[in-house]
mmCIF file of C-alpha atoms in Angstrom:
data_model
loop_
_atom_site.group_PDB
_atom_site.id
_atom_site.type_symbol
_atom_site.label_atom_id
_atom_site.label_comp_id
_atom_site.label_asym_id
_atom_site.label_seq_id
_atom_site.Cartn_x
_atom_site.Cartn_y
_atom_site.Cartn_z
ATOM 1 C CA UNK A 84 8.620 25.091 -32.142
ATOM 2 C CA UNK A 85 6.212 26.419 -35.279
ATOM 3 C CA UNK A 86 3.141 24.809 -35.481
ATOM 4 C CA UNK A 87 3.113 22.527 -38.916
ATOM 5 C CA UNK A 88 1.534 24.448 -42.026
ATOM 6 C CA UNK A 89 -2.526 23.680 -41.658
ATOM 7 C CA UNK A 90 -3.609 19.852 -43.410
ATOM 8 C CA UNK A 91 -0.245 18.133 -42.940
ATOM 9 C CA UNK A 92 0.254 15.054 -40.955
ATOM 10 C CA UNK A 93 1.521 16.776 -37.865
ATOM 11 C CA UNK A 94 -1.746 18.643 -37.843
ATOM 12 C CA UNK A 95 -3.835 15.672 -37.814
ATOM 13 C CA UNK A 96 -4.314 14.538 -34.193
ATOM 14 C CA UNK A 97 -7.416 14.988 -32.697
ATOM 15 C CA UNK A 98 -8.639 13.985 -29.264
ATOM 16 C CA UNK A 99 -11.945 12.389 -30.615
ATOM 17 C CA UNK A 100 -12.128 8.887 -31.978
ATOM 18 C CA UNK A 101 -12.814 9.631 -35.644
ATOM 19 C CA UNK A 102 -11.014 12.336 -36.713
ATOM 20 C CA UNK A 103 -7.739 10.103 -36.011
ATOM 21 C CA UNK A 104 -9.572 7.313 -38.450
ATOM 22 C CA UNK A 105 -7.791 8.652 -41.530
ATOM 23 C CA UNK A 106 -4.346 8.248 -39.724
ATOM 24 C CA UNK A 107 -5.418 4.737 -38.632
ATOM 25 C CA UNK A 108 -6.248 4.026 -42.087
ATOM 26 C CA UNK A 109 -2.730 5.325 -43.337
ATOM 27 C CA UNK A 110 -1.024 3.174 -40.662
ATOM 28 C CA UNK A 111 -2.903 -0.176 -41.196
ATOM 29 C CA UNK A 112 -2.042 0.837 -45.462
ATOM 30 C CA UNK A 113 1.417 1.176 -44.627
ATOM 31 C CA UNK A 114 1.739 -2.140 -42.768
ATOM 32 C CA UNK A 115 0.604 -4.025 -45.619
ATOM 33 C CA UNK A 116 -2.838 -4.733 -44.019
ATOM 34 C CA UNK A 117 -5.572 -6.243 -46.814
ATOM 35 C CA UNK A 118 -8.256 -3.907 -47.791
ATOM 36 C CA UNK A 119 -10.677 -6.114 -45.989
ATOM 37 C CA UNK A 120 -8.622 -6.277 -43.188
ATOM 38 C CA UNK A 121 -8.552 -2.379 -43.090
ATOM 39 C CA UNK A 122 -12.441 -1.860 -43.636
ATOM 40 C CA UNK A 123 -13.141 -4.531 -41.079
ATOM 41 C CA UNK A 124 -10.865 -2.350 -38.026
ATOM 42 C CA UNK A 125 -12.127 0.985 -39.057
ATOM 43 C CA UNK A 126 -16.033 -0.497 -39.275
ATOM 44 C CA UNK A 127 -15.252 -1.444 -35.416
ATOM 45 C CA UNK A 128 -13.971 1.892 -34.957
ATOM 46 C CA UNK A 129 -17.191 3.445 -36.477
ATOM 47 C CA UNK A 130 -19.442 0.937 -34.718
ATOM 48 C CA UNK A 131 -18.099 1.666 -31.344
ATOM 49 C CA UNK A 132 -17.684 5.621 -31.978
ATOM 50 C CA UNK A 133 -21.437 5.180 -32.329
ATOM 51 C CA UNK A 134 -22.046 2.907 -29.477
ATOM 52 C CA UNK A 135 -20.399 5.279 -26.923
ATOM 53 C CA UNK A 136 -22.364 8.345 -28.361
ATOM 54 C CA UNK A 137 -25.937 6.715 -28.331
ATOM 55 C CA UNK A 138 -24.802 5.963 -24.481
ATOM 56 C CA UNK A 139 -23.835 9.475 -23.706
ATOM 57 C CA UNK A 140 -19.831 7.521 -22.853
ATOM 58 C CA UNK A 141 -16.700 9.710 -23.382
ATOM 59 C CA UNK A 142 -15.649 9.996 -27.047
ATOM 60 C CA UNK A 143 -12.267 11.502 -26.675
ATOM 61 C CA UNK A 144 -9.288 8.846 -26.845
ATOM 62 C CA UNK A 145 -8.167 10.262 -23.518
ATOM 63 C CA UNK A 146 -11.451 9.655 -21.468
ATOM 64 C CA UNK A 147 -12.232 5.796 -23.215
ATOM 65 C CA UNK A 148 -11.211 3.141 -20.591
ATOM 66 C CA UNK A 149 -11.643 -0.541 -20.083
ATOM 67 C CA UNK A 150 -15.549 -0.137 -19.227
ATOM 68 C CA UNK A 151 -16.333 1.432 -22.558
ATOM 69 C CA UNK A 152 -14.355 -1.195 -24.307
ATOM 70 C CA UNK A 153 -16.176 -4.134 -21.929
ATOM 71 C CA UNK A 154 -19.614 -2.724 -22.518
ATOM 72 C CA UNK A 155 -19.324 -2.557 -26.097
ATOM 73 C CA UNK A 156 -17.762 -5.936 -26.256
ATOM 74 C CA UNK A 157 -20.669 -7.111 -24.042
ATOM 75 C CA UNK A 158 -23.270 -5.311 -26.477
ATOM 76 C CA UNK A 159 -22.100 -7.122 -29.428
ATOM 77 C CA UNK A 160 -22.261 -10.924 -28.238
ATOM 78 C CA UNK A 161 -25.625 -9.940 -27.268
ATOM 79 C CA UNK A 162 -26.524 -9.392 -30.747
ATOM 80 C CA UNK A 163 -23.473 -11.456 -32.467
ATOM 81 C CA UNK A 164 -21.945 -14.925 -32.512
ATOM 82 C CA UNK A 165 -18.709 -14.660 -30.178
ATOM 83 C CA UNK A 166 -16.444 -14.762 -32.881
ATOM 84 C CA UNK A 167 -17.671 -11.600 -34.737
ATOM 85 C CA UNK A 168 -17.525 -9.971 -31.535
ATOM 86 C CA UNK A 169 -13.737 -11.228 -30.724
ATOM 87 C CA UNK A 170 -13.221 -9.560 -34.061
ATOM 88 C CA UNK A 171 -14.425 -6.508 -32.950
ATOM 89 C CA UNK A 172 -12.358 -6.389 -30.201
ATOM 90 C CA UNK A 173 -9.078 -7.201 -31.743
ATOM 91 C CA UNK A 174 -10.158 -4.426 -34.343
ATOM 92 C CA UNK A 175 -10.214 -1.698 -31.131
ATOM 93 C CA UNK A 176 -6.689 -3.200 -29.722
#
């Protein structure tokens, strides 16, 4: 099978979290989502990108299991009110 032409959306996947953000964003856009609704998911996505780098965790969709998700669920009610954390983790499901 030929590889697709360099930029298309076949060429997008990546095996790190945040170069597949774009195609998140085009998926949550094509479902209708609000525009908060869509910047509130890919701010979770960012947050806990960042989270598992500052912790030296596996950034590759592959290698994130339920630990990583747990510990960065666990970070944020430490510093937020449940609710905004039960945000966050509906935003990573």
């Amino acid at each position: 099978m030929a590889k697709a032409p360099a930029g298309t959306i076949e060429d997008t996947a990546s095996p790190d979290v945040l170069p597949n953000l774009a195609s998140f964003g085009r998926h949550l856009r094509a479902g209708n989502r609000s525009p908060m609704t869509i910047k509130s998911y890919t701010e979770a996505i960012r947050q806990f990108e960042a989270f598992l780098e500052a912790r030296g965790m596996p950034r590759t969709v592959a290698g994130i299991h339920r630990e990583h998700v747990e510990a960065f669920i666990e970070d944020q009610l430490s510093r937020l009110r449940p609710a905004s954390a039960a945000n966050r983790y509906r935003s990573l499901q």
